[in-house]
mmCIF file of C-alpha atoms in Angstrom:
data_model
loop_
_atom_site.group_PDB
_atom_site.id
_atom_site.type_symbol
_atom_site.label_atom_id
_atom_site.label_comp_id
_atom_site.label_asym_id
_atom_site.label_seq_id
_atom_site.Cartn_x
_atom_site.Cartn_y
_atom_site.Cartn_z
ATOM 1 C CA MET A 1 45.946 -48.204 7.583
ATOM 2 C CA THR A 2 47.391 -44.715 7.833
ATOM 3 C CA TYR A 3 44.783 -42.031 7.263
ATOM 4 C CA SER A 4 45.699 -39.109 4.999
ATOM 5 C CA TYR A 5 44.378 -35.827 6.408
ATOM 6 C CA ASP A 6 43.765 -32.603 4.491
ATOM 7 C CA GLU A 7 46.277 -29.793 5.001
ATOM 8 C CA VAL A 8 46.302 -26.021 5.371
ATOM 9 C CA THR A 9 49.344 -23.782 5.169
ATOM 10 C CA ILE A 10 49.852 -20.907 7.585
ATOM 11 C CA GLY A 11 52.969 -18.920 6.829
ATOM 12 C CA ASP A 12 55.576 -21.554 6.038
ATOM 13 C CA GLU A 13 53.994 -24.285 8.176
ATOM 14 C CA ASP A 14 51.637 -27.050 7.051
ATOM 15 C CA TYR A 15 48.963 -28.315 9.453
ATOM 16 C CA THR A 16 46.764 -31.378 9.079
ATOM 17 C CA VAL A 17 43.031 -30.831 9.461
ATOM 18 C CA TYR A 18 39.750 -32.631 8.857
ATOM 19 C CA ALA A 19 38.795 -30.170 6.088
ATOM 20 C CA ASP A 20 40.948 -27.863 3.961
ATOM 21 C CA VAL A 21 40.073 -24.306 2.921
ATOM 22 C CA ASP A 22 38.571 -25.367 -0.435
ATOM 23 C CA THR A 23 36.287 -27.923 1.236
ATOM 24 C CA ALA A 24 35.216 -25.376 3.859
ATOM 25 C CA ASP A 25 34.578 -22.730 1.186
ATOM 26 C CA VAL A 26 32.244 -25.084 -0.685
ATOM 27 C CA TYR A 27 30.433 -26.098 2.522
ATOM 28 C CA LEU A 28 29.984 -22.495 3.716
ATOM 29 C CA ASN A 29 29.250 -20.903 0.341
ATOM 30 C CA ALA A 30 25.477 -21.084 0.801
ATOM 31 C CA ASP A 31 25.508 -20.339 4.545
ATOM 32 C CA PRO A 32 24.136 -16.842 5.213
ATOM 33 C CA SER A 33 25.994 -16.727 8.552
ATOM 34 C CA ALA A 34 29.355 -17.127 6.785
ATOM 35 C CA THR A 35 29.890 -13.540 5.619
ATOM 36 C CA ALA A 36 33.017 -13.111 7.745
ATOM 37 C CA TRP A 37 34.327 -16.425 6.411
ATOM 38 C CA ARG A 38 33.852 -15.367 2.795
ATOM 39 C CA ALA A 39 35.706 -12.089 3.459
ATOM 40 C CA ALA A 40 38.657 -13.772 5.224
ATOM 41 C CA THR A 41 42.031 -14.601 3.657
ATOM 42 C CA ASP A 42 42.973 -18.217 3.068
ATOM 43 C CA GLU A 43 45.567 -17.936 5.849
ATOM 44 C CA ALA A 44 42.949 -16.702 8.327
ATOM 45 C CA LYS A 45 40.613 -19.506 7.242
ATOM 46 C CA GLY A 46 43.466 -21.965 7.760
ATOM 47 C CA ARG A 47 43.953 -20.714 11.321
ATOM 48 C CA ASP A 48 40.244 -21.092 11.980
ATOM 49 C CA LEU A 49 40.255 -24.637 10.593
ATOM 50 C CA VAL A 50 43.246 -25.589 12.769
ATOM 51 C CA SER A 51 41.448 -24.149 15.820
ATOM 52 C CA GLY A 52 38.259 -26.047 14.948
ATOM 53 C CA ASN A 53 40.253 -29.236 14.443
ATOM 54 C CA ARG A 54 41.945 -28.851 17.839
ATOM 55 C CA VAL A 55 38.599 -28.354 19.565
ATOM 56 C CA MET A 56 37.254 -31.472 17.842
ATOM 57 C CA ASP A 57 40.298 -33.491 18.934
ATOM 58 C CA ARG A 58 39.692 -32.552 22.595
ATOM 59 C CA GLN A 59 36.152 -33.923 22.711
ATOM 60 C CA ASN A 60 35.292 -37.085 24.638
ATOM 61 C CA TRP A 61 34.423 -39.402 21.742
ATOM 62 C CA GLN A 62 33.021 -42.908 21.743
ATOM 63 C CA GLY A 63 35.349 -45.716 20.676
ATOM 64 C CA THR A 64 39.109 -45.442 20.236
ATOM 65 C CA LYS A 65 41.466 -44.130 17.583
ATOM 66 C CA THR A 66 41.711 -46.549 14.678
ATOM 67 C CA ASP A 67 45.505 -46.284 14.895
ATOM 68 C CA ALA A 68 46.981 -45.282 18.260
ATOM 69 C CA SER A 69 49.684 -43.276 16.475
ATOM 70 C CA GLN A 70 47.333 -41.263 14.239
ATOM 71 C CA GLU A 71 47.627 -37.517 14.591
ATOM 72 C CA HIS A 72 43.979 -36.676 15.286
ATOM 73 C CA ALA A 73 41.022 -38.150 17.183
ATOM 74 C CA TRP A 74 39.361 -39.424 13.995
ATOM 75 C CA PRO A 75 38.996 -41.925 12.396
ATOM 76 C CA ARG A 76 37.804 -44.140 15.261
ATOM 77 C CA THR A 77 36.901 -47.760 15.819
ATOM 78 C CA GLY A 78 34.254 -49.302 18.063
ATOM 79 C CA ILE A 79 31.383 -47.024 17.054
ATOM 80 C CA SER A 80 28.349 -48.802 15.625
ATOM 81 C CA GLY A 81 27.644 -47.785 12.038
ATOM 82 C CA VAL A 82 30.912 -45.855 11.613
ATOM 83 C CA ASP A 83 33.605 -47.047 9.187
ATOM 84 C CA PRO A 84 36.821 -47.255 11.254
ATOM 85 C CA ASP A 85 38.893 -46.172 8.246
ATOM 86 C CA GLU A 86 36.912 -43.012 7.424
ATOM 87 C CA ILE A 87 36.068 -39.741 9.123
ATOM 88 C CA PRO A 88 32.283 -39.260 9.206
ATOM 89 C CA LEU A 89 31.067 -36.313 7.161
ATOM 90 C CA ASP A 90 29.388 -34.943 10.314
ATOM 91 C CA ILE A 91 32.812 -34.677 11.990
ATOM 92 C CA ILE A 92 34.321 -32.893 8.993
ATOM 93 C CA ASN A 93 31.357 -30.523 8.727
ATOM 94 C CA ALA A 94 31.392 -29.803 12.471
ATOM 95 C CA SER A 95 35.043 -28.781 12.246
ATOM 96 C CA ILE A 96 34.041 -26.378 9.454
ATOM 97 C CA GLU A 97 31.154 -25.016 11.550
ATOM 98 C CA LEU A 98 33.611 -24.367 14.386
ATOM 99 C CA ALA A 99 35.981 -22.585 11.993
ATOM 100 C CA ASN A 100 33.110 -20.413 10.759
ATOM 101 C CA ALA A 101 32.111 -19.595 14.342
ATOM 102 C CA GLN A 102 35.723 -18.647 15.123
ATOM 103 C CA GLU A 103 35.946 -16.357 12.076
ATOM 104 C CA SER A 104 32.606 -14.811 13.080
ATOM 105 C CA GLY A 105 34.040 -13.757 16.446
ATOM 106 C CA ILE A 106 32.945 -16.637 18.668
ATOM 107 C CA TYR A 107 36.039 -17.775 20.560
ATOM 108 C CA ILE A 108 35.627 -21.541 20.186
ATOM 109 C CA VAL A 109 38.800 -22.648 21.969
ATOM 110 C CA ASN A 110 37.331 -21.878 25.387
ATOM 111 C CA PHE A 111 33.658 -21.829 24.404
ATOM 112 C CA VAL A 112 31.360 -21.464 27.362
ATOM 113 C CA SER A 113 27.657 -21.740 26.783
ATOM 114 C CA THR A 114 25.802 -18.593 27.751
ATOM 115 C CA ALA A 115 22.548 -20.478 28.058
ATOM 116 C CA SER A 116 20.588 -20.006 31.231
ATOM 117 C CA THR A 117 18.512 -22.824 32.606
ATOM 118 C CA GLU A 118 16.811 -20.584 35.153
ATOM 119 C CA ARG A 119 13.068 -20.878 34.876
ATOM 120 C CA ARG A 120 12.189 -17.991 37.181
ATOM 121 C CA ILE A 121 14.273 -14.930 38.017
ATOM 122 C CA LYS A 122 13.198 -12.444 40.675
ATOM 123 C CA ALA A 123 14.785 -9.143 41.694
ATOM 124 C CA GLY A 124 12.806 -7.177 44.238
ATOM 125 C CA SER A 125 9.241 -6.803 42.993
ATOM 126 C CA VAL A 126 10.173 -7.674 39.388
ATOM 127 C CA GLU A 127 9.873 -11.289 38.326
ATOM 128 C CA VAL A 128 10.383 -13.013 34.957
ATOM 129 C CA GLU A 129 9.420 -16.586 34.161
ATOM 130 C CA ASN A 130 10.864 -18.270 31.056
ATOM 131 C CA PHE A 131 9.428 -21.102 29.051
ATOM 132 C CA ARG A 132 12.784 -21.943 27.405
ATOM 133 C CA ALA A 133 16.486 -21.445 27.951
ATOM 134 C CA LEU A 134 18.033 -18.043 27.289
ATOM 135 C CA GLY A 135 21.318 -17.197 25.621
ATOM 136 C CA PHE A 136 23.446 -17.956 22.567
ATOM 137 C CA ALA A 137 23.337 -21.713 22.985
ATOM 138 C CA ALA A 138 19.621 -22.151 23.429
ATOM 139 C CA PHE A 139 19.994 -25.650 24.829
ATOM 140 C CA GLY A 140 23.213 -25.299 26.805
ATOM 141 C CA THR A 141 25.431 -27.148 24.331
ATOM 142 C CA PRO A 142 29.152 -27.529 25.120
ATOM 143 C CA LEU A 143 30.030 -26.204 21.627
ATOM 144 C CA PRO A 144 28.307 -23.732 19.304
ATOM 145 C CA LYS A 145 24.996 -25.368 18.399
ATOM 146 C CA PRO A 146 25.576 -25.895 14.643
ATOM 147 C CA ALA A 147 28.670 -27.990 15.424
ATOM 148 C CA TRP A 148 27.148 -29.742 18.440
ATOM 149 C CA ASP A 149 24.087 -30.830 16.456
ATOM 150 C CA LEU A 150 26.394 -32.619 14.007
ATOM 151 C CA ILE A 151 28.553 -34.453 16.563
ATOM 152 C CA LYS A 152 26.390 -35.163 19.603
ATOM 153 C CA ALA A 153 25.683 -38.739 18.465
ATOM 154 C CA TYR A 154 29.396 -39.625 18.433
#
């Protein structure tokens, strides 16, 4: 089976993605963190969705592509509970979360967690002891946390 991906248009070029601009708009409409997304042009949103899709395709997923010649990493086979002919909604939504992060100024293509796992930091006579991680990604996730929470099981 050949999977039919959504598309976005940037300039004169069409790109396949897990979610198109309309789908992302609906998903992010009620998200209070999506103010930059709502203010962006459809072309800018398309760029963000392509970037999010590319990041998703570079992840180390369970299973294998359903069709070796398919354009993107999903759909996949060999994952318990996952239809090999469909893209899980979590994957689609995570690509949208990444696009929103990108539009909000978080450079997702080379995302590096800023979380610190140091429990105790000492400089001279000053010492600080933490009871949890510090930084943007409170748990040291390899992607922005809203996206990671959706995909970590895959």
